[in-house]
Short mmCIF file of C-alpha atoms and ligand atoms in Angstrom, two decimals:
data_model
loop_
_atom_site.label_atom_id
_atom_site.label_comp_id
_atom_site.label_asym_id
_atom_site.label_seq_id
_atom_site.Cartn_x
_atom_site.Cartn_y
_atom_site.Cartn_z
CA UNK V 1 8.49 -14.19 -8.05
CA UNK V 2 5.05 -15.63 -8.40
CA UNK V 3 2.58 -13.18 -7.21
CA UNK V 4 1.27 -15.07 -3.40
CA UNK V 5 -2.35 -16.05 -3.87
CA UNK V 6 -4.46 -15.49 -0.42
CA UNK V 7 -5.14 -12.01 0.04
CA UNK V 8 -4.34 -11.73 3.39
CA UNK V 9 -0.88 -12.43 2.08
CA UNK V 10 -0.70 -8.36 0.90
CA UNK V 11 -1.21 -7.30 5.08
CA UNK V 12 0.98 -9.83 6.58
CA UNK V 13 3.69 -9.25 3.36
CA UNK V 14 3.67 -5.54 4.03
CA UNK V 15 4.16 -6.14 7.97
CA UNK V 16 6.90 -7.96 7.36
CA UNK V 17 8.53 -5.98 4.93
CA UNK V 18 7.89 -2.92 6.62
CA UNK V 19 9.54 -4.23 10.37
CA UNK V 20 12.52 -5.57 8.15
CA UNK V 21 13.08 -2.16 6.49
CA UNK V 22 13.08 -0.32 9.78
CA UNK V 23 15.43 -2.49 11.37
CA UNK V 24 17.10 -2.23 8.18
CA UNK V 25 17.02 1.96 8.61
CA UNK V 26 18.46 1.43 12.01
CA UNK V 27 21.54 -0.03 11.42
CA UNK V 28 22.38 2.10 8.25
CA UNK V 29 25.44 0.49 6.11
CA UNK V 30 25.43 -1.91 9.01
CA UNK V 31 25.58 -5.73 8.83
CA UNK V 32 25.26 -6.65 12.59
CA UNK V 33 22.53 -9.32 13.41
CA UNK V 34 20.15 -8.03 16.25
CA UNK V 35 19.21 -10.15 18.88
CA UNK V 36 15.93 -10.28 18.77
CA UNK V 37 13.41 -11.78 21.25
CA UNK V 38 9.63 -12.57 19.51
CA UNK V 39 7.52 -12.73 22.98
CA UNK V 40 4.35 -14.70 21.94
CA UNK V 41 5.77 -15.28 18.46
CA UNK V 42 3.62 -18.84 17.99
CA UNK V 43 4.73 -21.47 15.10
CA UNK V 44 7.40 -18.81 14.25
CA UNK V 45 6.08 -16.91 11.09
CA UNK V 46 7.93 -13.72 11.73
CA UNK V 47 10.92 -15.61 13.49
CA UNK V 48 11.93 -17.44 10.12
CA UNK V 49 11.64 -13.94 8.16
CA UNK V 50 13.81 -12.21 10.75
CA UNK V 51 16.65 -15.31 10.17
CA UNK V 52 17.00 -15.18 6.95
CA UNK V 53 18.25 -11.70 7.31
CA UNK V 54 20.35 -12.81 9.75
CA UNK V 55 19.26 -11.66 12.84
CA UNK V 56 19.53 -13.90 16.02
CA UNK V 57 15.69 -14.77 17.52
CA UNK V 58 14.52 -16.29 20.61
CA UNK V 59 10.57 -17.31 20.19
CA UNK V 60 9.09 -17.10 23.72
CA UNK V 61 5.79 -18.99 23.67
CA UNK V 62 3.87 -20.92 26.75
CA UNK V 63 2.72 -23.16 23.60
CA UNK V 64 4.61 -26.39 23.76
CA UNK V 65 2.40 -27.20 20.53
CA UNK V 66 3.39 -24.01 18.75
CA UNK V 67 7.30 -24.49 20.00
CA UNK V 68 7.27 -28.01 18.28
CA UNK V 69 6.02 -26.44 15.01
CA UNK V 70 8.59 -23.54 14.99
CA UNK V 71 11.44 -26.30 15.71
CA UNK V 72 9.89 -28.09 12.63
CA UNK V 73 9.81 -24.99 10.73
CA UNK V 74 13.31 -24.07 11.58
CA UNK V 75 14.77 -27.11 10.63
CA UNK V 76 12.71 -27.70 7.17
CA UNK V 77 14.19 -23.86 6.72
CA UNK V 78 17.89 -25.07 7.90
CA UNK V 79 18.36 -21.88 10.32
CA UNK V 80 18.83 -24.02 13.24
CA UNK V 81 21.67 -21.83 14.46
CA UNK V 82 19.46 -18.80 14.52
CA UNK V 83 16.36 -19.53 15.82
CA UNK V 84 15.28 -21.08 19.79
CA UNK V 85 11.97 -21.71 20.90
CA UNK V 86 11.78 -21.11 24.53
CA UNK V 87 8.56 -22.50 26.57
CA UNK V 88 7.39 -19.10 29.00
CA UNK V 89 5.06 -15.80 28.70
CA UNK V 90 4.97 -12.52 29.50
CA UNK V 91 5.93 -12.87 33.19
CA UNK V 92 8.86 -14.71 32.32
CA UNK V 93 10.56 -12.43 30.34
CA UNK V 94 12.99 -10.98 32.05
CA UNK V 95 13.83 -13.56 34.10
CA UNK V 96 14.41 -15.89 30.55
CA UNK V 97 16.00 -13.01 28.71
CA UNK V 98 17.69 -10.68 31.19
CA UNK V 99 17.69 -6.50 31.52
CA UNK V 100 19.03 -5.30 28.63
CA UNK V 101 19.32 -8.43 26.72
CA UNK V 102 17.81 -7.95 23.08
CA UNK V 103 18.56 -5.28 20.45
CA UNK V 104 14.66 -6.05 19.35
CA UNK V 105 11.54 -7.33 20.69
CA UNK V 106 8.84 -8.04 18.91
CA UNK V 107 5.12 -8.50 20.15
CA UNK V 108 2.36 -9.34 17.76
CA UNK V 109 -1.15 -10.19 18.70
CA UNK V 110 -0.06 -11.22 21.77
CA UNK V 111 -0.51 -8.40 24.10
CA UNK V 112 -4.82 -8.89 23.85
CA UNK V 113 -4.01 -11.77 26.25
CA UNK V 114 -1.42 -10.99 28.50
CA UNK V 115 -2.73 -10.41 31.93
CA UNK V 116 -1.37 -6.54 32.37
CA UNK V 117 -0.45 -5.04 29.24
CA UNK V 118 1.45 -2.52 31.14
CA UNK V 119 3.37 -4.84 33.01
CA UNK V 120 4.07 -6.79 29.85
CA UNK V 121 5.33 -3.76 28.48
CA UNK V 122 6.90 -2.89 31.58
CA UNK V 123 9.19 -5.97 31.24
CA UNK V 124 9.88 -5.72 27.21
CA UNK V 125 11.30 -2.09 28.35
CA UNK V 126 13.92 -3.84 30.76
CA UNK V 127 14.77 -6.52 28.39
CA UNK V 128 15.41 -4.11 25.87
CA UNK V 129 19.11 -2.57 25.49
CA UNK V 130 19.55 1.78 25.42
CA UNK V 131 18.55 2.41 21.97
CA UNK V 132 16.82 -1.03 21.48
CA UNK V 133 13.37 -0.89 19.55
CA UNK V 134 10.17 -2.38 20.19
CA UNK V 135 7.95 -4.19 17.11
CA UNK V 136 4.29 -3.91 18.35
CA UNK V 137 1.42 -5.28 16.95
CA UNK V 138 -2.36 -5.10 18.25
CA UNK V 139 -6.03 -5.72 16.99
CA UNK V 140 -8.18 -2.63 17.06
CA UNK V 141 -11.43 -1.92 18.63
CA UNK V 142 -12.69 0.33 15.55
CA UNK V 143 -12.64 -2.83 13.29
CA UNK V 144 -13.45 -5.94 15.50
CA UNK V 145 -16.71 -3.43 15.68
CA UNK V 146 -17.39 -3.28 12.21
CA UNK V 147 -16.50 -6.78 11.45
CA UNK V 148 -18.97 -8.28 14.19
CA UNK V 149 -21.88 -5.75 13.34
CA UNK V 150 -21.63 -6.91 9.81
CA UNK V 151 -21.31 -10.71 10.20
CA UNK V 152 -24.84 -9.70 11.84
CA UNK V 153 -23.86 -9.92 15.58
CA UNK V 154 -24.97 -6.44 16.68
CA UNK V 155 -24.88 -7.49 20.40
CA UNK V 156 -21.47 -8.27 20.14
CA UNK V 157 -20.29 -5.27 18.39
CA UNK V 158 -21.69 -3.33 21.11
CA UNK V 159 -20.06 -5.25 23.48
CA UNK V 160 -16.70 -4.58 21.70
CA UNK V 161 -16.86 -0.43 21.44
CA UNK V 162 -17.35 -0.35 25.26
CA UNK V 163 -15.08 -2.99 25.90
CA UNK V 164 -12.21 -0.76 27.97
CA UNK V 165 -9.53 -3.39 27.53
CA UNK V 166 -9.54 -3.58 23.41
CA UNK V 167 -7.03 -1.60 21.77
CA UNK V 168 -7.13 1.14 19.45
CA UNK V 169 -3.88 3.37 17.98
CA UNK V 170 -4.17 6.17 20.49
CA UNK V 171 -4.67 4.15 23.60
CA UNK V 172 -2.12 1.78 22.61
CA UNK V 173 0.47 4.73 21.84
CA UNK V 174 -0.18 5.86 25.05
CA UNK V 175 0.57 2.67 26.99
CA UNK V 176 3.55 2.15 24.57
CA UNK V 177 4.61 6.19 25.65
CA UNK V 178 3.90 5.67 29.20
CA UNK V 179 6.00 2.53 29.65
CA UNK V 180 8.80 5.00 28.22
CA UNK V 181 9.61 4.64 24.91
CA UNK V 182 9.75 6.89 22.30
CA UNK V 183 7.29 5.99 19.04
CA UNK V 184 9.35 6.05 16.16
CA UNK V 185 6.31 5.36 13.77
CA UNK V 186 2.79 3.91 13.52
CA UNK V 187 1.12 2.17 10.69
CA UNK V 188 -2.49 0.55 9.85
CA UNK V 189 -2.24 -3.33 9.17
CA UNK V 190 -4.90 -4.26 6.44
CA UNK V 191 -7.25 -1.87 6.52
CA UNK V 192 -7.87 -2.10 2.44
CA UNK V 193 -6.08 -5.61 1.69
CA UNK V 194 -8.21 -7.41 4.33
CA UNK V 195 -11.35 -6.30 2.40
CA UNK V 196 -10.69 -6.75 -1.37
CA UNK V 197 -12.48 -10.07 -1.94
CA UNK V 198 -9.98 -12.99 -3.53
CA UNK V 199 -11.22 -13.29 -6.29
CA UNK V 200 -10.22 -9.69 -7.23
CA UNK V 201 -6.73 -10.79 -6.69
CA UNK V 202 -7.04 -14.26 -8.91
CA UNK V 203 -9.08 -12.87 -11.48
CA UNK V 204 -6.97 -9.60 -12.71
CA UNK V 205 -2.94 -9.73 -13.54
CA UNK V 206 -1.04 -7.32 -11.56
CA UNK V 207 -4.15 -6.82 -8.82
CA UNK V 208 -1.66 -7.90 -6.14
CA UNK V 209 0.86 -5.38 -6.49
CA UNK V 210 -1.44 -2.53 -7.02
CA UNK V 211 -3.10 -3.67 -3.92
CA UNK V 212 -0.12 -3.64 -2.19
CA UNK V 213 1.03 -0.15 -3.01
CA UNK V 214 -2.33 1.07 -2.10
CA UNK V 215 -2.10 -0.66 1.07
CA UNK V 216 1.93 1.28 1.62
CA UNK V 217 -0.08 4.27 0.64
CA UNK V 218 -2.88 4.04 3.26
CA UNK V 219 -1.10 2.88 6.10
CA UNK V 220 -0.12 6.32 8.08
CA UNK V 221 -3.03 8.07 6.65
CA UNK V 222 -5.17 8.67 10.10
CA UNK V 223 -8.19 7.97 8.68
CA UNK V 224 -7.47 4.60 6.96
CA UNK V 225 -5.06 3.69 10.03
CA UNK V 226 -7.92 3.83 12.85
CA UNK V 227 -9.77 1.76 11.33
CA UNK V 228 -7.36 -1.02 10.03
CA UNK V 229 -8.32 -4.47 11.59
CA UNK V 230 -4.54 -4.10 13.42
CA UNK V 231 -1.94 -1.26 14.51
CA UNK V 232 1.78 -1.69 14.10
CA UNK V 233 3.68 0.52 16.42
CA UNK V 234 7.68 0.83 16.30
CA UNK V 235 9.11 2.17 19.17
CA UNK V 236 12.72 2.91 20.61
CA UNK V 237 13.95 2.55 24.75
CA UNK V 238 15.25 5.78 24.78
CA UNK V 239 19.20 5.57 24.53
CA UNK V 240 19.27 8.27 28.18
CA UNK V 241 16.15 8.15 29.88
CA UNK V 242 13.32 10.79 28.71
CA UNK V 243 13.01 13.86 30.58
C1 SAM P 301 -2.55 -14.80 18.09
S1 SAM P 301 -1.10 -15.71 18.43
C2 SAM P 301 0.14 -14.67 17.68
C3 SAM P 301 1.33 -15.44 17.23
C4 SAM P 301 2.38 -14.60 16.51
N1 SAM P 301 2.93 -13.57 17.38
C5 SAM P 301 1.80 -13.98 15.27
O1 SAM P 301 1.63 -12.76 15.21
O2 SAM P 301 1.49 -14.73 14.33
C6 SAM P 301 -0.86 -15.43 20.17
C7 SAM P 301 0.34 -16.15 20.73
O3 SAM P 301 0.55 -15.69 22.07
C8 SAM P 301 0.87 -16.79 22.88
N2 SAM P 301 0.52 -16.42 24.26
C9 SAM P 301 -0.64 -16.60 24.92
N3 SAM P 301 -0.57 -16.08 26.16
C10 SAM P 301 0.67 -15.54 26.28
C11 SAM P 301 1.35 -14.86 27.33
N4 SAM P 301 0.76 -14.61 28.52
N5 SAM P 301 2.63 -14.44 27.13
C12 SAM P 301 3.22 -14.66 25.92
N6 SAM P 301 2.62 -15.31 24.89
C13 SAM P 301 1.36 -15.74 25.06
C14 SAM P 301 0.07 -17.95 22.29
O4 SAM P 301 0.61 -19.22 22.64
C15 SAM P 301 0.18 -17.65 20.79
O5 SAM P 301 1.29 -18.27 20.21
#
């Protein structure tokens, strides 16, 4: 396989492989498709990886734009079968989806601008079957901080660390534990790869997979993980409820 060019390519790769391995390490031996709903899932990026493993996904989006890609998308990809785009948000979820109607959901980037983050979580919990597992992704505080205060806007960087509604991997494992799941594991998204300039990657053979390793290597270590530009958290609705 030629090695993918655009360094961002090594974070979003390694997302994506990582979410398909754990669903992977759920079903062990296991060839069942998941249904799985991708709230906020856009042009349907993730949607299209998820299909061609055979899983079942509904894209909820309020987009009508970002529905008509994903139908274009699906089609040019020929997984019509697998793949819907549904028009709604947050709020509609379990009235489009039903309580305990997905093996999976997935969230990425999308809970920033959902009115109640709680709520929204609230409802992915109920939509969610006993033993059904949550794919979470959120920007973090730590590095929207460092990115603004180095593009030069130091006013805006302040405005970012005391900014009470920006994420960062405990407070978001704390919403994610106190809508009741269980966290199952956490990793940084990019905190090397979304650094290493391009041309790092286009002028040395091999740079991409050694960048990727590093970036497998990094991802749970605490240190690298707080300050990755975004969290993924994968969590489980608790077969029996907690407690
Ligand atoms: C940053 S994009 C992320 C798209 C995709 N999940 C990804 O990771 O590439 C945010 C998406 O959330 C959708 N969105 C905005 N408000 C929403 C809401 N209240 N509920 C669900 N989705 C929403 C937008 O239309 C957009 O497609």
């Amino acid at each position: 396989m030629a090695e993918p060019r655009r360094r961002r390519s090594v974070s979003q790769t390694f997302l994506v492989d990582l979410l398909l391995g754990q669903l992977d390490g759920l079903l062990p031996g296991d060839s069942r498709s998941l249904d799985v709903v991708d709230l906020g899932g856009g042009t349907g990026g993730l949607a299209i990886s998820l299909a061609e493993r055979g899983h079942r996904v509904t894209v909820i989006d309020p987009s009508p734009d970002a529905l008509a890609s994903l139908d274009r998308r699906t089609s040019d990809a020929g997984l019509g079968g697998r793949i819907r785009g549904v028009q709604g948000d947050a709020a509609d979820l379990v009235s489009l989806v039903g309580a305990e109607g997905a093996d999976v959901v997935v969230c990425h980037r999308v809970l920033e601008v959902v009115d109640s983050p709680a709520e929204a979580l609230a409802a992915m919990a109920t939509v969610l079957r006993p033993g059904g597992v949550l794919s979470l992704l959120v920007s973090q505080r730590h590095s929207v901080v460092l990115t603004q205060a180095l593009a030069g806007h130091l006013e805006l960087a302040r405005q970012a660390y005391a900014d009470p509604a920006r994420f960062d991997h405990d407070s978001v494992l704390r919403l994610v534990t106190g809508s009741g799941f269980a966290v199952l594991a956490s990793h940084g998204i990019g905190a090397v790869a979304d650094h290493v300039p391009e041309s790092v990657l286009e002028s040395e053979a091999g740079a991409y997979a050694v960048l990727a390793a590093l970036e497998a290597d990094i991802a749970q270590d605490p240190a690298f993980r707080a300050l990755a530009p975004q969290v993924h958290v994968f969590a489980q609705r608790p077969a029996r409820p907690l407690g």
